[in-house]
CSV table of C-alpha atoms in Angstrom, one decimal:
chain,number,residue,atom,x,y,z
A,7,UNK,CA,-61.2,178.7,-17.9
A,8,UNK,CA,-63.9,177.6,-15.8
A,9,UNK,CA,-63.2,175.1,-12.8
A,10,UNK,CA,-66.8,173.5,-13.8
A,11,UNK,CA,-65.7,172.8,-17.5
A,12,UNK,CA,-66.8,169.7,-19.6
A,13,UNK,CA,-64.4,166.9,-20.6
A,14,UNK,CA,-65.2,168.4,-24.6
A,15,UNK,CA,-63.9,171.7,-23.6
A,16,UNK,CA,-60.6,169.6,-23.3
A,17,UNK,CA,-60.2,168.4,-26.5
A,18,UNK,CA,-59.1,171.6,-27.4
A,19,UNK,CA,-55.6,173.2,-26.9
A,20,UNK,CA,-54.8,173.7,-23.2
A,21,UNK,CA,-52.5,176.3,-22.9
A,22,UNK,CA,-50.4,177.2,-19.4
A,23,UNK,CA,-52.7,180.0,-18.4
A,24,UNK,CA,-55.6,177.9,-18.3
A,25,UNK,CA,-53.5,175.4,-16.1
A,26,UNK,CA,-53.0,178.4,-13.9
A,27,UNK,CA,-57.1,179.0,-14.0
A,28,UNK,CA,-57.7,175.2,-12.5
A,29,UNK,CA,-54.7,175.7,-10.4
A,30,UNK,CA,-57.0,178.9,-8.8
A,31,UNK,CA,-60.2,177.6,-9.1
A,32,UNK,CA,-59.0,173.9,-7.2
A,33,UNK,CA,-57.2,176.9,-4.5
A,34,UNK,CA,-60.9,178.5,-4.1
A,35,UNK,CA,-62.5,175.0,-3.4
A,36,UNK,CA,-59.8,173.9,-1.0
A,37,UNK,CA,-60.1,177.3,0.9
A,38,UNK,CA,-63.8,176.6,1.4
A,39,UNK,CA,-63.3,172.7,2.4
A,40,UNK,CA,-60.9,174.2,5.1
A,41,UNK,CA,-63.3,176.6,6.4
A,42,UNK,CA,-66.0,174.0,6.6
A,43,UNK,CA,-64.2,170.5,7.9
A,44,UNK,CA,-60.8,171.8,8.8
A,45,UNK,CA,-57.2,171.9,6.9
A,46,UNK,CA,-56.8,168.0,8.2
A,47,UNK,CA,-58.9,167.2,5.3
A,48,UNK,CA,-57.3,168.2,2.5
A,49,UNK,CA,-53.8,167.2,3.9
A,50,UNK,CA,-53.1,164.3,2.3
A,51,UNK,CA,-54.9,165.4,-0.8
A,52,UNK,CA,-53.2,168.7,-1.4
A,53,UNK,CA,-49.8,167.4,-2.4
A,54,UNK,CA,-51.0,165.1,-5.5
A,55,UNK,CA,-53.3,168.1,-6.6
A,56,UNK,CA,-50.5,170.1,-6.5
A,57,UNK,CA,-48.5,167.1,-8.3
A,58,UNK,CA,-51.2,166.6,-11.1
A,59,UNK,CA,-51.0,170.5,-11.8
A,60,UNK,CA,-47.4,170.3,-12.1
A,61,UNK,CA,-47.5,167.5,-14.9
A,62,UNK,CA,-50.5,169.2,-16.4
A,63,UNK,CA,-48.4,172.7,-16.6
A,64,UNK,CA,-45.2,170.9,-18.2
A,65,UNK,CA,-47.8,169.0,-20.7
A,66,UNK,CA,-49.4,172.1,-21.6
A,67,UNK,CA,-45.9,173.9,-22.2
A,68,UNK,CA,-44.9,171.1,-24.4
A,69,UNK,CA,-48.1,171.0,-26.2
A,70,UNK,CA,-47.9,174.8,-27.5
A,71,UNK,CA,-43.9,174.2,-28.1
A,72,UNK,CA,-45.5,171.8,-30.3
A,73,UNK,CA,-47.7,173.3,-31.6
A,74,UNK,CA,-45.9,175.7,-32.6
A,75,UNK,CA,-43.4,173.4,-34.5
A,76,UNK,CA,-46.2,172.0,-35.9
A,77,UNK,CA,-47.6,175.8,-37.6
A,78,UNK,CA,-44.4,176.2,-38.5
A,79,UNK,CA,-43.9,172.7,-40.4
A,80,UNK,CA,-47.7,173.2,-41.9
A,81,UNK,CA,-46.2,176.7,-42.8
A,82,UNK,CA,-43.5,174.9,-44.4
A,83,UNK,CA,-45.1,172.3,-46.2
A,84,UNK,CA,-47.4,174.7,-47.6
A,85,UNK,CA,-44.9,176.5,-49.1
A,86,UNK,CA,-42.9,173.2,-50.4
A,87,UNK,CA,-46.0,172.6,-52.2
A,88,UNK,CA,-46.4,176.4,-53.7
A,89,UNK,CA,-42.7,175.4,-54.6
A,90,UNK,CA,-44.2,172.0,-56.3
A,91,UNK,CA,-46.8,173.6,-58.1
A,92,UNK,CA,-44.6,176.5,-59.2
A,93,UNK,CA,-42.1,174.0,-60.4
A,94,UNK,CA,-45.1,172.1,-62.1
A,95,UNK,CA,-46.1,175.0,-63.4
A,96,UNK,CA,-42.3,175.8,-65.1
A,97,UNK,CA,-42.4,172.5,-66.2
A,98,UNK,CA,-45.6,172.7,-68.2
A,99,UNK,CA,-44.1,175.9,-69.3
A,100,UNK,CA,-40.3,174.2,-70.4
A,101,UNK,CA,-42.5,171.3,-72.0
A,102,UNK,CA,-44.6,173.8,-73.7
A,103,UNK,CA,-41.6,175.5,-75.0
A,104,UNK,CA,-40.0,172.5,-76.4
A,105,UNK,CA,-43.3,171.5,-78.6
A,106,UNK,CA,-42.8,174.5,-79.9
A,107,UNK,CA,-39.4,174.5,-80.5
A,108,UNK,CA,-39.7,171.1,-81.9
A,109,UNK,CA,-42.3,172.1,-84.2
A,110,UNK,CA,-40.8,175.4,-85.2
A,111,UNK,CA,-37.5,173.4,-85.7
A,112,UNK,CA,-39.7,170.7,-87.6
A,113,UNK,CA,-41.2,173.5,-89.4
A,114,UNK,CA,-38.0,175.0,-90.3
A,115,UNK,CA,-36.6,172.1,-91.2
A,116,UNK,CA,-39.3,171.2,-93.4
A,117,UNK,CA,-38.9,175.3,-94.8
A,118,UNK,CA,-35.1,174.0,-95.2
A,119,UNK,CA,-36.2,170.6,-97.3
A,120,UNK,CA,-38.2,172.6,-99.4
A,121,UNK,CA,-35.4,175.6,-99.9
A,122,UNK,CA,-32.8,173.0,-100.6
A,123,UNK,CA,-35.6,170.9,-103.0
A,124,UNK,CA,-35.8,174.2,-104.9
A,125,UNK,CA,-32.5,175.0,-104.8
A,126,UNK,CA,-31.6,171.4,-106.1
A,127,UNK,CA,-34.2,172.0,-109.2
A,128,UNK,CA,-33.0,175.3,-110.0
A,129,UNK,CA,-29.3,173.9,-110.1
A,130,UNK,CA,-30.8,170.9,-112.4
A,131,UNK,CA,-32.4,173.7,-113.9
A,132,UNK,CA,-29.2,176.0,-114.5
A,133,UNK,CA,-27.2,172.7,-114.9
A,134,UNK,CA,-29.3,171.4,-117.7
A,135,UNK,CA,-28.8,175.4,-119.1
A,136,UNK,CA,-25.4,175.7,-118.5
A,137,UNK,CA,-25.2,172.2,-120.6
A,138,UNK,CA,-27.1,173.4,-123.5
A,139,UNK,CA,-24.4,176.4,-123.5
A,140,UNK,CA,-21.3,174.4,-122.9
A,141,UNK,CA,-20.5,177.2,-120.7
A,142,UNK,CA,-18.0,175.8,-118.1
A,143,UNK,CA,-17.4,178.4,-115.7
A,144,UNK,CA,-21.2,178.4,-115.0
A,145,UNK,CA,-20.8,174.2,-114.1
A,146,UNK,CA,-18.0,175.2,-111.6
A,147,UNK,CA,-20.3,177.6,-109.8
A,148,UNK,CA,-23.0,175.4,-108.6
A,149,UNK,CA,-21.7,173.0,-106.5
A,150,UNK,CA,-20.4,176.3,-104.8
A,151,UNK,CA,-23.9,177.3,-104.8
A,152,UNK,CA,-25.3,173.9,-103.0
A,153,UNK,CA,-22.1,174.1,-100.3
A,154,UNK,CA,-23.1,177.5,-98.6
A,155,UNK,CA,-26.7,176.5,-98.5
A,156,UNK,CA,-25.7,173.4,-96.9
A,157,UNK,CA,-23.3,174.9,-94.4
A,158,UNK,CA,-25.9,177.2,-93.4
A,159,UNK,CA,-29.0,174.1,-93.4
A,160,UNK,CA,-26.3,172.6,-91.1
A,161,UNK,CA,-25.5,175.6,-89.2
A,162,UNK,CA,-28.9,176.1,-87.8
A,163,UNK,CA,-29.4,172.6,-87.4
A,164,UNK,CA,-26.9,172.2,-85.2
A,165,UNK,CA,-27.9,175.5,-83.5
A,166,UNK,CA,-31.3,173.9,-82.9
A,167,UNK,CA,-29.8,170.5,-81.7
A,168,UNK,CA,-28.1,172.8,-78.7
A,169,UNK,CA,-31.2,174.4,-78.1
A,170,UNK,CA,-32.8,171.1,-77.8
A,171,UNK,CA,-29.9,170.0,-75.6
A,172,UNK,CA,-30.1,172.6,-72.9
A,173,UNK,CA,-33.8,172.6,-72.8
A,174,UNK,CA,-33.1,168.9,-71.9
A,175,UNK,CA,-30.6,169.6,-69.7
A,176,UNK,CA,-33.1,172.7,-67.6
A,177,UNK,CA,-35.4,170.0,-68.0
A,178,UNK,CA,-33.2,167.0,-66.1
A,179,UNK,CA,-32.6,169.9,-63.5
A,180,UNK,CA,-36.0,170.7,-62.9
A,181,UNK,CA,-36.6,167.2,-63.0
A,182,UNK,CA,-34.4,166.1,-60.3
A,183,UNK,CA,-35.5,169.4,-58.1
A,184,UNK,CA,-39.0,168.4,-58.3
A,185,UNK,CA,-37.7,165.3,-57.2
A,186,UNK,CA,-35.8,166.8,-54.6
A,187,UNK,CA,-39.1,168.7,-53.1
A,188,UNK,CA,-41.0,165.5,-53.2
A,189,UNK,CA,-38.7,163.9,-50.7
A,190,UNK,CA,-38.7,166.8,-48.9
A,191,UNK,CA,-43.0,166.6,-48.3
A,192,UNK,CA,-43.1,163.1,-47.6
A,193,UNK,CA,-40.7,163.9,-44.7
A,194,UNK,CA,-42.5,166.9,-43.6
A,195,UNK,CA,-45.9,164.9,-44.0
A,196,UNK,CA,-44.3,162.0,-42.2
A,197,UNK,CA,-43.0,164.3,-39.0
A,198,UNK,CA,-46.7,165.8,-38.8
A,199,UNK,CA,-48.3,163.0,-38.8
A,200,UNK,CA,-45.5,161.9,-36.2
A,201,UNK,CA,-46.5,165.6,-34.4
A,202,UNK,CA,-50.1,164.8,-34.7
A,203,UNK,CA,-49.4,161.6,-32.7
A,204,UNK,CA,-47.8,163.0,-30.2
A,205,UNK,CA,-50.4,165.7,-30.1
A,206,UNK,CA,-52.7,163.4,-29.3
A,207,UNK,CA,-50.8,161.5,-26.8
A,208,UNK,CA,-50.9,165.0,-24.7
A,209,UNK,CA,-54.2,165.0,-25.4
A,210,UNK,CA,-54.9,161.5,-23.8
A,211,UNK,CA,-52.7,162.8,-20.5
A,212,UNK,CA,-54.3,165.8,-20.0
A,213,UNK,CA,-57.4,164.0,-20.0
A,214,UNK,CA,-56.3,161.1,-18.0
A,215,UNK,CA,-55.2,164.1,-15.6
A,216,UNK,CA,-58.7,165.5,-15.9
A,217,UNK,CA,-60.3,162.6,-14.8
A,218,UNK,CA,-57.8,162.3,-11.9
A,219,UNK,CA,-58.9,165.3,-10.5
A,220,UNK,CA,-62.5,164.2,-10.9
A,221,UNK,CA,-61.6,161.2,-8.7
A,222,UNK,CA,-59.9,163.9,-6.6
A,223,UNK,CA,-63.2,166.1,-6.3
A,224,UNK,CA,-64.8,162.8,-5.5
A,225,UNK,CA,-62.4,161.8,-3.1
A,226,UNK,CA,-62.9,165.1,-1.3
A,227,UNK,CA,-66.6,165.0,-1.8
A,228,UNK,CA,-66.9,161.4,-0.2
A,229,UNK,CA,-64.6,162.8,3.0
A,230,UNK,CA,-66.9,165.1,3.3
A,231,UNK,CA,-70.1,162.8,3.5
A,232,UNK,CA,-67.9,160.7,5.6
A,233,UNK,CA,-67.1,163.8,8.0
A,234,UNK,CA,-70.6,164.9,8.4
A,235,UNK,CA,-71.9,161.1,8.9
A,236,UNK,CA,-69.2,161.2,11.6
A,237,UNK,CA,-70.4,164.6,13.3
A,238,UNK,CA,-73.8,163.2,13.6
A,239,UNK,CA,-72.8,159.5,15.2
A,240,UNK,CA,-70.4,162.4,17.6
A,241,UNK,CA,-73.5,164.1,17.9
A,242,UNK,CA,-75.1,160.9,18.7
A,243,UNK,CA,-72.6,159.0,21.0
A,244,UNK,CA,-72.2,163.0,23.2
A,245,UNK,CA,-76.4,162.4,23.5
A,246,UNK,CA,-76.5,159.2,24.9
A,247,UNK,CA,-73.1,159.6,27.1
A,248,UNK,CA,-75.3,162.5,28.6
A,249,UNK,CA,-78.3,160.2,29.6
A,250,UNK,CA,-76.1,158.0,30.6
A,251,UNK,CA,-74.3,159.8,32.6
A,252,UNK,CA,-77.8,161.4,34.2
A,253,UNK,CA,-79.2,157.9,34.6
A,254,UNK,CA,-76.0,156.9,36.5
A,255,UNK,CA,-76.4,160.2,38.5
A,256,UNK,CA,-80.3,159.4,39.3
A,257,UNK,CA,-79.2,156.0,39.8
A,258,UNK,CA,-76.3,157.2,42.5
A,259,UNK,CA,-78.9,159.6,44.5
A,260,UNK,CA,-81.8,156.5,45.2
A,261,UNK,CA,-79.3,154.5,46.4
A,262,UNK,CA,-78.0,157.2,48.7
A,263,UNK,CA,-81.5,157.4,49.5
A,264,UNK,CA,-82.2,153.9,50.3
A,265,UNK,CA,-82.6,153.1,54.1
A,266,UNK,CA,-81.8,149.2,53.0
A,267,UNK,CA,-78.9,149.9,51.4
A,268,UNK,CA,-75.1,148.7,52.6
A,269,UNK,CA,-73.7,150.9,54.9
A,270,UNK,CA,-69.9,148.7,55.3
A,271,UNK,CA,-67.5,149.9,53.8
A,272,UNK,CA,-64.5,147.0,52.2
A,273,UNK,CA,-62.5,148.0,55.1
A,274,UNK,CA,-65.0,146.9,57.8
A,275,UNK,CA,-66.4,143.4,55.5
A,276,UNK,CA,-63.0,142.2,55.5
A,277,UNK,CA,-62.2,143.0,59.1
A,278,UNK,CA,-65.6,141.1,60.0
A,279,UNK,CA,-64.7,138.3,58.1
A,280,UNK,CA,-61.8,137.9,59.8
A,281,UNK,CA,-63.0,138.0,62.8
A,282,UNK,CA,-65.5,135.8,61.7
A,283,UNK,CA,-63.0,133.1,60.7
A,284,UNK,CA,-60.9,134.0,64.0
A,285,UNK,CA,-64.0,132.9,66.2
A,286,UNK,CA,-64.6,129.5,64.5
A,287,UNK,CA,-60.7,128.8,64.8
A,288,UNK,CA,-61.4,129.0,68.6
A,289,UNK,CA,-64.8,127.4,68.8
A,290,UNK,CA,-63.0,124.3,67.1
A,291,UNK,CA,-60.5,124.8,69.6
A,292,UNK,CA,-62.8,125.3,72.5
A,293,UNK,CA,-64.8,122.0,71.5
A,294,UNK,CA,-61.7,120.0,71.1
A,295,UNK,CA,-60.6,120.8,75.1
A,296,UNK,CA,-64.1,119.6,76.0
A,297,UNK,CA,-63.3,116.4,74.7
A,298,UNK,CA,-60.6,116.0,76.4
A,299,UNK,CA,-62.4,117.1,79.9
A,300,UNK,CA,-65.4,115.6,79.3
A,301,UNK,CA,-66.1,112.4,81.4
A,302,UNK,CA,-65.7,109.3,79.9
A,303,UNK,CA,-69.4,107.9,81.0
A,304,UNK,CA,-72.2,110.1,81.7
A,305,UNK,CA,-75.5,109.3,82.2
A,306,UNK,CA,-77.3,112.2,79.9
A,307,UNK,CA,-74.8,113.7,78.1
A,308,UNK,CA,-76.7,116.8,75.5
A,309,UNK,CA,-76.3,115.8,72.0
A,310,UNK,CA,-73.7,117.4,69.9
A,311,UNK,CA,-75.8,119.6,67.7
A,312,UNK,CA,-77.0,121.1,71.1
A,313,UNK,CA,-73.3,121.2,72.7
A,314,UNK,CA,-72.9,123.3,69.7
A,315,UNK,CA,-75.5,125.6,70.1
A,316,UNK,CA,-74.2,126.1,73.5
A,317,UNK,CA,-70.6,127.2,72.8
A,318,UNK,CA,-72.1,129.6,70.2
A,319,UNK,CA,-74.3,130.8,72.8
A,320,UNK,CA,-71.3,131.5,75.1
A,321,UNK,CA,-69.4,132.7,72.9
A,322,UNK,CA,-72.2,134.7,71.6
């Protein structure tokens, strides 16, 4: 089965072997994602892949067990109803049978009438003779006459009623077997449609599966975009770090070349400024002992400001 294959193509039967196809194909595609971005991109991916085959190969092994159970059942209920229609068929048959029996009984019974109607005349007949003739022995014989045809009118009546009886009772049996079948296809039609159901529950899954691995393949696909959008801002950010780092290095070399530039070190600023601060601590010093020596009236005494400039200068 193609990897590429359309969302019809699965509406149809998916057997374990075309599992086994997408479990290939999906291997192909993640051996080229690793050659091109790296196995780090299809770790976390790989293991529900691998999870969604799994389901999908258990789903496609119960889907042929059944439908297999469900051949077999159609198998079944097709011969049930081959049964039924054979059984119809006998029926027709039986109830064929029995018109005729009932109109062949009918029509012998109708022979019978007539046979006894005749026989009835001729006794009158004979009766009415035998009267004429006074003959006595003749009158005795008669009513033995009309006895064996009525045993034998009764005998084959009753011979017909038992016919009649077991053809009811074939009948009854065939009745209740038919019956019997009947059940038995509503159950089998109820547990395919039940089979059907569940046929196209799988059906759903596998499809549901389907379109989680199209949200895997896009997944994958979106990494990929996202992986080459990062290359180039790598690409990007390695470019300007270079001319960065030659700016900074052109930067470096002027100001080695600049006569104007600094040329103390932290070591020596700190040192000056201590120094600094160490010679105003003693010109404050300096000026407060020529406070105390200084005369208490002089005639032109310089001005601060210019008392100041001298101690700098001396100090200087």
């Amino acid at each position: 089965m193609p990897f590429n294959e359309s969302m019809e193509d699965y509406e149809s039967e998916v057997s374990v072997i075309d599992v086994y196809d997408i479990a290939s194909e999906i291997g192909k595609e993640f051996e080229k994602i690793i050659d091109c971005y790296g196995s780090e991109a299809v770790t976390g991916l790989m293991p529900k892949v691998i999870t969604a085959l799994e389901h999908l190969e258990v789903l496609a092994t119960k889907n042929e067990r059944e439908n297999s159970n469900v051949q077999d059942l159609e198998a079944k209920i097709l011969k049930l109803e081959s049964d039924k229609l054979e059984k119809a068929e006998d029926r027709l048959r039986y109830e064929r049978e029995l018109e005729l029996i009932e109109e062949h009984w009918k029509k012998e019974t109708q022979d019978l009438e007539s046979v006894v109607n005749t026989l009835q005349d001729e006794n009158r007949k004979l009766k009415n003779a035998l009267a004429a003739k006074q003959d006595l022995p003749a009158q005795q014989m008669a009513p033995e006459v009309d006895i064996a045809a009525l045993q034998r009118l009764r005998g084959m009546v009753d011979q017909l009623r038992d016919n009649l009886r077991k053809a009811d009772r074939e009948i009854s049996s065939k009745n209740s077997e038919i019956d019997e079948l009947s059940s038995q296809v509503k159950r089998m039609t109820n547990l395919k449609k039940e089979m059907s159901r569940k046929q196209r529950l799988m059906q759903f899954q596998v499809r549901g599966l389907v379109d989680e691995r199209a949200d895997f393949l896009a997944q994958i696909q979106d990494l990929s975009h996202a992986n080459i959008a990062l290359r180039e801002q790598l690409g990007e950010a390695v470019q300007e770090n270079a001319l960065l780092f030659n700016a900074c290095k052109d930067n470096c070399t002027e100001a080695q070349e600049d006569p104007n530039r600094p040329r103390f070190t932290t070591a020596e600023l700190k040192e000056i400024l201590h120094e600094r601060n160490n010679l105003k601590a003693r010109v404050s010093d300096l000026e407060d002992e020529l406070e105390t020596f200084r005369p208490k009236q002089e005639p032109e005494s310089p001005s601060e400001p210019e008392a100041m400039e001298d101690m700098e200068v001396c100090t200087s």
